[in-house]
GROMACS .gro file of C-alpha atoms in nm:
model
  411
    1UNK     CA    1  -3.453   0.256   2.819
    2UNK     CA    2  -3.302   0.481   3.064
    3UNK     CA    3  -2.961   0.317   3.017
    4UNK     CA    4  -2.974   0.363   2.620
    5UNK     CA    5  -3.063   0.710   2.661
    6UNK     CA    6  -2.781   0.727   2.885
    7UNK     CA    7  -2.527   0.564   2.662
    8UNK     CA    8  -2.654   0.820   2.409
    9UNK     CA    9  -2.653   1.135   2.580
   10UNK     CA   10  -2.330   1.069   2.735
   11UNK     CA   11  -2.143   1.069   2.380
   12UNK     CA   12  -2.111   1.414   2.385
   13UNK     CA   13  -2.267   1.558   2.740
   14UNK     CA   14  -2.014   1.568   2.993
   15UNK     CA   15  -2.272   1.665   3.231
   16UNK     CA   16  -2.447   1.318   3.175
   17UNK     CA   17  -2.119   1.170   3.215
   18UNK     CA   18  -2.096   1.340   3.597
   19UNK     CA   19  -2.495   1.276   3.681
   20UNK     CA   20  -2.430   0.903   3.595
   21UNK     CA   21  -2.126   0.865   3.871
   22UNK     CA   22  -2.363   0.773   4.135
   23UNK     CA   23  -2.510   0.480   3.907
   24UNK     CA   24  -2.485   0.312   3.578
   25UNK     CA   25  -2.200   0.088   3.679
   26UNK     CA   26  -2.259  -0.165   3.414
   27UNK     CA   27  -2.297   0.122   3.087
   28UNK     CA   28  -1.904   0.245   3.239
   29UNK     CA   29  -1.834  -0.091   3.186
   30UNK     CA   30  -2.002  -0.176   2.876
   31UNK     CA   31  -1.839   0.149   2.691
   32UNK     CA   32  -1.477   0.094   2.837
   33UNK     CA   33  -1.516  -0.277   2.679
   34UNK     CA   34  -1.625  -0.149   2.392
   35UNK     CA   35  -1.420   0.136   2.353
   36UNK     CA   36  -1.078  -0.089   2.410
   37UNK     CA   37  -1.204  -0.317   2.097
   38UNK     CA   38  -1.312  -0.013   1.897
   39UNK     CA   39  -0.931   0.103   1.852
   40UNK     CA   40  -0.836  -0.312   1.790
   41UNK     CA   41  -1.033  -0.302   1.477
   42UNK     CA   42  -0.856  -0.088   1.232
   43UNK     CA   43  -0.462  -0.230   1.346
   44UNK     CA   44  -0.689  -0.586   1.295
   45UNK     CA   45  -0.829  -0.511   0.955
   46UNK     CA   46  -0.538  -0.296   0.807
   47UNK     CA   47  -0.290  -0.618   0.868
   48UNK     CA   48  -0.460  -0.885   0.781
   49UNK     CA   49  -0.585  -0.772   0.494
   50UNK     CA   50  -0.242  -0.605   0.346
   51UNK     CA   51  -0.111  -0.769   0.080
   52UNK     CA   52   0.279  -0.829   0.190
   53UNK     CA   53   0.426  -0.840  -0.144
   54UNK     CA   54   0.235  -0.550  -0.266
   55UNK     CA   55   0.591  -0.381  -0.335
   56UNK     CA   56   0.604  -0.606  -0.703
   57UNK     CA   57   0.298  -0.389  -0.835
   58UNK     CA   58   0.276  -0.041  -0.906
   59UNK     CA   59  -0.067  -0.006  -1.104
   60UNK     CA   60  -0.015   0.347  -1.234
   61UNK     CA   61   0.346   0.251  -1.376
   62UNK     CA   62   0.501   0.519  -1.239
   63UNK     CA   63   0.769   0.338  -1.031
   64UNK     CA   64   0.966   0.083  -1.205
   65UNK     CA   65   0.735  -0.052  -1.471
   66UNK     CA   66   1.045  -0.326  -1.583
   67UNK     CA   67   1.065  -0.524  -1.293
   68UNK     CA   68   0.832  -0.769  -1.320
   69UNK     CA   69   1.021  -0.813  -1.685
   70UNK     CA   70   1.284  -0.870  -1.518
   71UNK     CA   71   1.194  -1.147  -1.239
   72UNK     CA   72   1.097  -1.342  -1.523
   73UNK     CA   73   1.389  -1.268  -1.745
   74UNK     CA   74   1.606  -1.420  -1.425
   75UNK     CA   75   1.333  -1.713  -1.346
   76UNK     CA   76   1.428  -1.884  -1.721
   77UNK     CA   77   1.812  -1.845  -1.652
   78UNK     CA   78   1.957  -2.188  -1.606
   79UNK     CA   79   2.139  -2.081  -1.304
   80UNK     CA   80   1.816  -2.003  -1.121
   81UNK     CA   81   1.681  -2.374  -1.188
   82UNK     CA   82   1.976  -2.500  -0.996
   83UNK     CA   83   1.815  -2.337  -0.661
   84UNK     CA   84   1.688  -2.568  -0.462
   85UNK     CA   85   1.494  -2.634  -0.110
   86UNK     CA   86   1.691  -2.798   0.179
   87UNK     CA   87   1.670  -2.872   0.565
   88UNK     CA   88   1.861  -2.697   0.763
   89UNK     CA   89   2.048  -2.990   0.963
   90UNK     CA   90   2.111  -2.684   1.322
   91UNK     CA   91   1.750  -2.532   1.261
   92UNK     CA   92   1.568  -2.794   1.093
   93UNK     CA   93   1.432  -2.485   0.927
   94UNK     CA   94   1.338  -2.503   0.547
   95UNK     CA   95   1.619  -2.303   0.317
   96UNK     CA   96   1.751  -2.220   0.011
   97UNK     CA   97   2.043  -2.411  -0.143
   98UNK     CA   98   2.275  -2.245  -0.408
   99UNK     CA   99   2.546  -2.502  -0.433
  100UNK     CA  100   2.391  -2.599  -0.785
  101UNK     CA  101   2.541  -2.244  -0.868
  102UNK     CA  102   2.831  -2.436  -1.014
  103UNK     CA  103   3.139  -2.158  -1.036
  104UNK     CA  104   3.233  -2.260  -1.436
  105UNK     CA  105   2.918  -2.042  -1.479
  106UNK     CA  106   3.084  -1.751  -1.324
  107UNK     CA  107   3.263  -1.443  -1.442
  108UNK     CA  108   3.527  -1.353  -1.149
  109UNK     CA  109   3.490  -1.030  -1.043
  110UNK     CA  110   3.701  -0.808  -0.816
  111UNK     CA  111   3.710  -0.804  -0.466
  112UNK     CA  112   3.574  -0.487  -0.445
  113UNK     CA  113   3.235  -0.591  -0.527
  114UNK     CA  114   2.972  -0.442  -0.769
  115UNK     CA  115   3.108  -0.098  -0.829
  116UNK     CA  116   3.433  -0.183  -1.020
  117UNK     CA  117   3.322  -0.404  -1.299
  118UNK     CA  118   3.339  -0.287  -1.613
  119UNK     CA  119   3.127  -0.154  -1.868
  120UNK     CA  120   3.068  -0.492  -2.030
  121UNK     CA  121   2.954  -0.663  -1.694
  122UNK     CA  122   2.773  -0.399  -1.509
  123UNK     CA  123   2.541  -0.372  -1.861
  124UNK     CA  124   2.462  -0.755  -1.763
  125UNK     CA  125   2.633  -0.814  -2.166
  126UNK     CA  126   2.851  -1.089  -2.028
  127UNK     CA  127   2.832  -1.435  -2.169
  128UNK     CA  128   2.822  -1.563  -1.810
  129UNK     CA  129   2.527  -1.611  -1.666
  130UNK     CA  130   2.671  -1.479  -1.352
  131UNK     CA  131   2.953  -1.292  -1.157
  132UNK     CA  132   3.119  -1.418  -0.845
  133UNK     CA  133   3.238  -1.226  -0.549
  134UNK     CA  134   3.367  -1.207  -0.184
  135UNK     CA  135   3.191  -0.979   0.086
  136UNK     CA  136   3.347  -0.934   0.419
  137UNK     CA  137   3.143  -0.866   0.708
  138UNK     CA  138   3.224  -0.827   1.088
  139UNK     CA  139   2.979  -0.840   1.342
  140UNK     CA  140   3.077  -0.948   1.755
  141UNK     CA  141   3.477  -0.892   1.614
  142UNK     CA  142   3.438  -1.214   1.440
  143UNK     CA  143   3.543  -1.118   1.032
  144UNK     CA  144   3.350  -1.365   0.775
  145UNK     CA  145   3.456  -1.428   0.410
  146UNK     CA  146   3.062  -1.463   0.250
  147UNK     CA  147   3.105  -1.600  -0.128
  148UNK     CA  148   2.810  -1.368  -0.331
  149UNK     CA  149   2.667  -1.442  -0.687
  150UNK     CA  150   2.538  -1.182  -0.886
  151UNK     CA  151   2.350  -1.070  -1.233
  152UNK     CA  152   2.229  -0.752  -1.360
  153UNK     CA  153   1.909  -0.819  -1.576
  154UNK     CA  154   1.931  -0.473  -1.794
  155UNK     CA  155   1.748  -0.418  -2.174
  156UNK     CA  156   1.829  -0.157  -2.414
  157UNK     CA  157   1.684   0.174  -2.343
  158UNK     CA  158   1.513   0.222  -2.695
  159UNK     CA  159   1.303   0.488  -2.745
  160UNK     CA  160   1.094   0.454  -2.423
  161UNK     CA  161   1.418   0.518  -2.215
  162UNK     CA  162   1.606   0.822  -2.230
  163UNK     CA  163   1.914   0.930  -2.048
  164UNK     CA  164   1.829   1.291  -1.908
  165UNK     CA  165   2.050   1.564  -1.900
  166UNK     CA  166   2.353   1.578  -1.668
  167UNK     CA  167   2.308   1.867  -1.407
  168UNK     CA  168   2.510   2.003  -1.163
  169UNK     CA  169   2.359   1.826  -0.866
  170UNK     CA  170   2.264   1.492  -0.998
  171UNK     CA  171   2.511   1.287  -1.196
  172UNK     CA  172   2.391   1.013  -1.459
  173UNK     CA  173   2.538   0.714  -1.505
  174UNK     CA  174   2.645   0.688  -1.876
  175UNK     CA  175   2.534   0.315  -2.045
  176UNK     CA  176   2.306   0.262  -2.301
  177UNK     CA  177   2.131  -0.014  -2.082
  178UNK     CA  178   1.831   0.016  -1.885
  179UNK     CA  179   1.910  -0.168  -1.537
  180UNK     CA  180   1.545  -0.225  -1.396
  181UNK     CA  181   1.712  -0.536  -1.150
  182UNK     CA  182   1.982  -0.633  -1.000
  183UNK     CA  183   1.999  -1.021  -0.837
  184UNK     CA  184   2.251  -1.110  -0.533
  185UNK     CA  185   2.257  -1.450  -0.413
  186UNK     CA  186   2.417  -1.471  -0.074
  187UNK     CA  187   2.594  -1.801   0.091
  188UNK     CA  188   2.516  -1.688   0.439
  189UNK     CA  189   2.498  -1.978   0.770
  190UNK     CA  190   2.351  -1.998   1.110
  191UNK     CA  191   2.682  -1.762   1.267
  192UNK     CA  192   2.540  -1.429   1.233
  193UNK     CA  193   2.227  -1.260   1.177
  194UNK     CA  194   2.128  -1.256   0.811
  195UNK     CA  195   1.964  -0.962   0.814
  196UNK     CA  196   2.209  -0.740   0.991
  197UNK     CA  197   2.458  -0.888   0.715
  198UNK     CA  198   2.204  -0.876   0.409
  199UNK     CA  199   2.171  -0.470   0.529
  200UNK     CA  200   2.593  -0.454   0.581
  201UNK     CA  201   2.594  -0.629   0.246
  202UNK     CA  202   2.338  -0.331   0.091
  203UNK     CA  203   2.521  -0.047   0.221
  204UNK     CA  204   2.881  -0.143   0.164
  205UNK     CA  205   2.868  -0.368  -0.124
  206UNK     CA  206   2.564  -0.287  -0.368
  207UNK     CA  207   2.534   0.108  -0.322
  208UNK     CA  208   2.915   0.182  -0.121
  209UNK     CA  209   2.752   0.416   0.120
  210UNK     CA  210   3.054   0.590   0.298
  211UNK     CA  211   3.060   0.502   0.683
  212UNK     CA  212   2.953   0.869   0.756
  213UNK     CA  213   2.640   0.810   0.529
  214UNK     CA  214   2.740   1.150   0.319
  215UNK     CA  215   2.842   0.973   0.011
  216UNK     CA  216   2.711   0.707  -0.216
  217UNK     CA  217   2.921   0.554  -0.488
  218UNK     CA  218   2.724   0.383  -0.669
  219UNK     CA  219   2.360   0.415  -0.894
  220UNK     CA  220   2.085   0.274  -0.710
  221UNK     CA  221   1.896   0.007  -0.936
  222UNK     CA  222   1.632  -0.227  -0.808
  223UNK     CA  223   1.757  -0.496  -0.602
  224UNK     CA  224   1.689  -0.853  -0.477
  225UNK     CA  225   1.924  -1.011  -0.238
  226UNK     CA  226   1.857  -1.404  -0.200
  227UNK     CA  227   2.013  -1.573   0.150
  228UNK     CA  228   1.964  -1.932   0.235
  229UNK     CA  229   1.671  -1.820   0.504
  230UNK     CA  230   1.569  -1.458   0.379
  231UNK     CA  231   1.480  -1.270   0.050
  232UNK     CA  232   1.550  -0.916   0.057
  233UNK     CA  233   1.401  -0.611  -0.203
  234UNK     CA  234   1.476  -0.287  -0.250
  235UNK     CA  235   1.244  -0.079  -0.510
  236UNK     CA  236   1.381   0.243  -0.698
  237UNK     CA  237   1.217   0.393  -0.952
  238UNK     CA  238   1.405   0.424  -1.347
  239UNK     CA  239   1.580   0.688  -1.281
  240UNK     CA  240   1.967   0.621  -1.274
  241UNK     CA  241   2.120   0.851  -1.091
  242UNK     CA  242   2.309   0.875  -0.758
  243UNK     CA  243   2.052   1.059  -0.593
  244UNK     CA  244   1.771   0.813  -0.661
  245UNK     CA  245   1.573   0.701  -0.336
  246UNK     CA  246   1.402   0.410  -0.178
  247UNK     CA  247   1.029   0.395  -0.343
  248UNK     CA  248   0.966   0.033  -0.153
  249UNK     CA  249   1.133  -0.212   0.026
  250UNK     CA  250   1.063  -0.645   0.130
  251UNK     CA  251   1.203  -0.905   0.374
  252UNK     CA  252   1.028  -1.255   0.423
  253UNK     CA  253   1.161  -1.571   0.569
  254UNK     CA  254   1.190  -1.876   0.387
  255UNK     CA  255   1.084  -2.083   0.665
  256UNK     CA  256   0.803  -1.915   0.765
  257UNK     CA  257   0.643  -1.999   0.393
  258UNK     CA  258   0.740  -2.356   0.321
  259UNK     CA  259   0.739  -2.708   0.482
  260UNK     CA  260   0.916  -2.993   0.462
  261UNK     CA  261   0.703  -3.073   0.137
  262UNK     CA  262   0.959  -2.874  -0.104
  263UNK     CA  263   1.217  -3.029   0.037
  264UNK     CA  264   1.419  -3.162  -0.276
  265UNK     CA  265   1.249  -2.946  -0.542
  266UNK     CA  266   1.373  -2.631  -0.668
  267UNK     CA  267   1.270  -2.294  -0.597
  268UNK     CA  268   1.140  -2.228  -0.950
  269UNK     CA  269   0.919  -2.543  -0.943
  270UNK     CA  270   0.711  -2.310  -0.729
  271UNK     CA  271   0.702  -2.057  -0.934
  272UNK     CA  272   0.574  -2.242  -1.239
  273UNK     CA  273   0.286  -2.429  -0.986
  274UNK     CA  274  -0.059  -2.439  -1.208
  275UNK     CA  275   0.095  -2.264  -1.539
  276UNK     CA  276   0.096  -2.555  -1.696
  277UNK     CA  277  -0.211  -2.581  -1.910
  278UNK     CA  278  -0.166  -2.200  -1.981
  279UNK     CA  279  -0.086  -2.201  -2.335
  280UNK     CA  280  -0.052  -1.824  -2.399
  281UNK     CA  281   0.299  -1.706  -2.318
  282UNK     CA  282   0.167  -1.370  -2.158
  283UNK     CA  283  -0.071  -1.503  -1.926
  284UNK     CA  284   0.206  -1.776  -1.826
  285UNK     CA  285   0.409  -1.532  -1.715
  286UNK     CA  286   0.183  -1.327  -1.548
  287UNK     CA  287   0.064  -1.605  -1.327
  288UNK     CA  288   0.447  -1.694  -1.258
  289UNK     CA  289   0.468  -1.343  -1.109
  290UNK     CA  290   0.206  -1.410  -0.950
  291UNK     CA  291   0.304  -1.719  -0.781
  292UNK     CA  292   0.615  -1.531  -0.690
  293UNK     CA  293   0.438  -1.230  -0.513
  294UNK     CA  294   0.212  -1.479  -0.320
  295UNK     CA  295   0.527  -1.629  -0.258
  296UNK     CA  296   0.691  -1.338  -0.082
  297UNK     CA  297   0.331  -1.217   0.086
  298UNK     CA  298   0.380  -1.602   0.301
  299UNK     CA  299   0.743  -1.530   0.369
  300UNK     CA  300   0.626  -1.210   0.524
  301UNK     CA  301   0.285  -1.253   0.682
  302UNK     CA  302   0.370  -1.431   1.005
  303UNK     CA  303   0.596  -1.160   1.112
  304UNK     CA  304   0.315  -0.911   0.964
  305UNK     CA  305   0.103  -1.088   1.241
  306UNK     CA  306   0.343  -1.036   1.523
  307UNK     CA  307   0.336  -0.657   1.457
  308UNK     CA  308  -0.018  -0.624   1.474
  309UNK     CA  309  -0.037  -0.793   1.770
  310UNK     CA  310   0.245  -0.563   1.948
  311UNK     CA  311   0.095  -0.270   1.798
  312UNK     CA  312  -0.260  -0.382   1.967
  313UNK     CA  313  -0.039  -0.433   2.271
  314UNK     CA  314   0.033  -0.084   2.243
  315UNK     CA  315  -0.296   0.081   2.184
  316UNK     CA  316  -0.405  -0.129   2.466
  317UNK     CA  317  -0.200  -0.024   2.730
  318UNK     CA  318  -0.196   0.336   2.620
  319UNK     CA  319  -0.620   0.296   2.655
  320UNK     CA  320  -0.577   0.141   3.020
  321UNK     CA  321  -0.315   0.390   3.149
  322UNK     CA  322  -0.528   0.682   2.974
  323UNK     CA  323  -0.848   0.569   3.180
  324UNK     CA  324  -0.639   0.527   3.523
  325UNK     CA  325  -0.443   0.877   3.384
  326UNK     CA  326  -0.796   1.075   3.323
  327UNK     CA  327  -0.957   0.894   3.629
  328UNK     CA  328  -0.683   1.060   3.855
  329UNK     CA  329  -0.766   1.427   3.695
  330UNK     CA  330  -1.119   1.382   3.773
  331UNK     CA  331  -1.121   1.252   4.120
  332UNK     CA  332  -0.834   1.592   4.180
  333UNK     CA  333  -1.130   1.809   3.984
  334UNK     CA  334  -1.394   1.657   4.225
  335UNK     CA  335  -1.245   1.745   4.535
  336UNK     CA  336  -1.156   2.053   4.444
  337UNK     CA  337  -1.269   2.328   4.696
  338UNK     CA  338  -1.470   2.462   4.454
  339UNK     CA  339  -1.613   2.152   4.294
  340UNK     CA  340  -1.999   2.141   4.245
  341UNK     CA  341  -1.979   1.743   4.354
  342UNK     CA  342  -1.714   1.675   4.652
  343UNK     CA  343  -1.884   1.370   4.754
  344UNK     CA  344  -1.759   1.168   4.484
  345UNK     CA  345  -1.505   0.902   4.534
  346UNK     CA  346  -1.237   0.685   4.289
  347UNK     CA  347  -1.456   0.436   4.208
  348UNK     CA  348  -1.706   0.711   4.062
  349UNK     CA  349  -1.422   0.925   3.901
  350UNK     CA  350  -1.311   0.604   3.733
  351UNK     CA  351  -1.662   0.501   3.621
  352UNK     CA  352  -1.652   0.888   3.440
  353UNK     CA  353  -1.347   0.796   3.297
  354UNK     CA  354  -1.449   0.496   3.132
  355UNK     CA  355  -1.781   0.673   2.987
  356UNK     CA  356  -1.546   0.970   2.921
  357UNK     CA  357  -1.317   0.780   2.635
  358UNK     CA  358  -1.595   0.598   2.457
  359UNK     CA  359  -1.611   0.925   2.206
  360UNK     CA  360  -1.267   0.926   2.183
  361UNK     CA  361  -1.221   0.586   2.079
  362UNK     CA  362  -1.487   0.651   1.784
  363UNK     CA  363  -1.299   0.898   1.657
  364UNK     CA  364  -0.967   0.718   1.687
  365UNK     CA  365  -1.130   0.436   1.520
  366UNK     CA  366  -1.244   0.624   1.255
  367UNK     CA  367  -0.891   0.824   1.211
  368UNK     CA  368  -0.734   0.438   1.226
  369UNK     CA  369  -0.926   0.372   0.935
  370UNK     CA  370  -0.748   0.623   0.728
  371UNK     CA  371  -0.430   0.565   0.872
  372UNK     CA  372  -0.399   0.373   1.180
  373UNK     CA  373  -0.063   0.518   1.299
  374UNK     CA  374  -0.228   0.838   1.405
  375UNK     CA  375  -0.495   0.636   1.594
  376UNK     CA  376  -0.332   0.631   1.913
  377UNK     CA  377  -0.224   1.027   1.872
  378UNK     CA  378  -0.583   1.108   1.810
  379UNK     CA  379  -0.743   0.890   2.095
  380UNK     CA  380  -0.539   1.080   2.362
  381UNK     CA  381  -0.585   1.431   2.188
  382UNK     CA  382  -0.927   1.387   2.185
  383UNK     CA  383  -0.945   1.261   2.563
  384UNK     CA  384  -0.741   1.534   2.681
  385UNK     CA  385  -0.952   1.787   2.520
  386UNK     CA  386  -1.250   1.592   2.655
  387UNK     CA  387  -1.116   1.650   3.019
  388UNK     CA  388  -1.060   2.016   2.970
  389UNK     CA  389  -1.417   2.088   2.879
  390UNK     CA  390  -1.575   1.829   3.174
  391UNK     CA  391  -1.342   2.059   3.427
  392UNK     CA  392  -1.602   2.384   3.365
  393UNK     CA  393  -1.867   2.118   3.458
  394UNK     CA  394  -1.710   1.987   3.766
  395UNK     CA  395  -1.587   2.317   3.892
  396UNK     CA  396  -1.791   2.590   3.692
  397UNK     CA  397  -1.655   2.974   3.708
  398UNK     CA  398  -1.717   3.157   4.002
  399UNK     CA  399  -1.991   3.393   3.823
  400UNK     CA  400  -2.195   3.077   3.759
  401UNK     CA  401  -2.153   2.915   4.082
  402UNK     CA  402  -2.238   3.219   4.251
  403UNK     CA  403  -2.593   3.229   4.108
  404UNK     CA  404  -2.694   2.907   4.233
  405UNK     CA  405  -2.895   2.850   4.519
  406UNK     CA  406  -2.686   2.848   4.848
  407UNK     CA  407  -2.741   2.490   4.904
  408UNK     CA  408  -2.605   2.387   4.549
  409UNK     CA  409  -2.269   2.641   4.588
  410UNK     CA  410  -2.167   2.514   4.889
  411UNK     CA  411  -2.169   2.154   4.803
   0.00000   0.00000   0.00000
């Protein structure tokens, strides 16, 4: 009983916290166990149960409200059916094989990439199904010629699209299309990184940012960018303008989603997986999307995990160096000239310090529960603040210590 009503009191009495030095070595313990798993739980619960792919829905319809129109507008194109699932022969790694993409399909389009096709092409009004291209990168002063495929899914703007006003500071791209996605298929290998070159590929090729990052050529549409090994998503909202910015963005591995079981079947055969005996075309679809955001939430999760775990590597060593941190203050405090308790010694400073962030650690967990990346911030806010008011405790002003019986002041 006496232990609980320590544990208790101790919460929020810092003079419990100094009367207990001289005994309740198992409660320290207990509460600076407890208080290291308290700050594991909201990093824990946040990333296992976010939904990777939640980047495809937007329920209010605020964002792009076409793009899940247009996945499925691309998932029927011939083309796609072609992609299928390979082993890598150097990784033995599941990937993505696009040499069904046969080039009699293909418009040719300039070397220069996305931004100099014409009106007919960038509206996605061609008869091909797609338009082929050659992307240069250079990375370790190696240069690489990387053959791209490419289609712009776009719809007519109708009466529920309406090209705004040109102003002064944000310039409107003139088509009568809406352009809710744009698809890039990328025949990268094992030389490079692919995502250093998928994000070289972004900047230079699908939005020609300037090397200085002050200028951006082209309008910024909605983007998917498909590598053997990686699929790549940038979100922007409708709005087609030169100024429009990043709403959401996706990477996932390939490999870290699928075994050798696809090996031999095509990408969209996953896709269609239990829509068979769905006979109404709307529901179909919507569990094709479905299967496609799943899809992407496996690609991603198993690097998901690995950040939670680093991140709970994190809070955990900034908990252990903040106990060792406050248990050095205190032990200073303590044999202070004018401390009220110069008897004490480490291992009774440190047992203080381990009662002393229990509170803390509530309140981080219950900050980590709103957003965990302030958890950490709060936790050592609230300890420092915790240390400051035990310090009038340890060593109380001289007016106080001066009315205490001669025996106390001089200890």
């Amino acid at each position: 009983m006496e232990k609980i009503k320590y544990l208790f009191k101790s919460l929020y009495s810092n003079q419990t916290i100094i009367d207990g030095r001289k005994k309740h070595t198992i409660s320290s313990i207990v509460m600076f166990v407890l208080g290291f798993f308290l700050l594991w739980i909201p990093i824990l619960s946040k990333g296992y149960t976010t939904y990777c792919a939640s980047a495809l829905f937007n329920d209010k319809k605020t964002t792009n409200q076409e793009i899940d129109t247009a996945f499925l507008k691309a998932f029927d194109k011939d083309y796609f059916k072609t992609i299928t699932f390979v082993k890598n022969s150097k990784t033995n790694a599941v990937n993505l094989d696009f040499s069904g993409l046969n080039d009699e399909k293909f418009y040719l389009a300039d070397a220069q990439g996305v931004s100099t096709q014409s009106d007919v092409e960038y509206k996605g009004t061609n008869e091909k199904e797609l338009i082929k291209g050659t992307f240069s990168y250079t990375t370790n002063n190696n240069i690489f010629g990387i053959d791209y495929y490419y289609d712009v899914i776009s719809f007519d703007k109708g009466d529920k699209w309406k090209t705004p006003a040109d102003t002064e500071t944000v310039v409107y791209e003139k088509t009568d299309k809406l352009i809710p996605l744009q698809l890039f298929y990328l025949n990268l290998t094992d030389d490079y990184s692919d995502s250093d070159a998928i994000i070289s590929f972004a900047r230079k090729q699908i939005l020609r940012i300037s090397d200085d990052n002050t200028k951006r050529e082209n309008f910024p549409h909605s983007f998917a960018v498909f590598t053997p090994n990686r699929i790549y998503l940038n979100i922007y909202s409708l709005h087609s303008a030169k100024t429009n910015a990043l709403i959401n963005g996706y990477q996932g591995i390939i490999s870290d989603a699928f075994g050798d079981d696809v090996v031999g079947k095509t990408f969209q055969s996953v896709l269609v997986k239990d829509t068979d005996n769905i006979s109404n075309l709307a529901d179909k679809n919507k569990q094709i999307y479905q299967n496609f955001a799943n899809t992407l939430h496996s690609m991603a999760f198993p690097a998901q995990v690995k950040t939670i775990w680093f991140n709970i590597g994190i809070i955990s060593a900034v908990y252990v160096g903040v106990v060792l941190l406050a248990s050095g203050a205190l032990i200073f405090l303590h044999k202070r000239k004018r401390s009220t308790s110069r008897d004490t010694n480490y291992w009774e400073a440190l047992k203080e310090a381990m009662v002393l962030v229990f509170t803390p650690a509530i309140i981080g967990l219950a900050v980590g529960f709103y957003n965990y990346t302030f958890e950490i911030t709060i936790f050592v806010m609230c300890v420092l603040f915790r240390t400051f008011f035990i310090h009038s405790k340890i060593i109380p002003p001289s007016y106080i210590q001066n009315n205490k019986p001669l025996y106390q002041a001089r200890q």
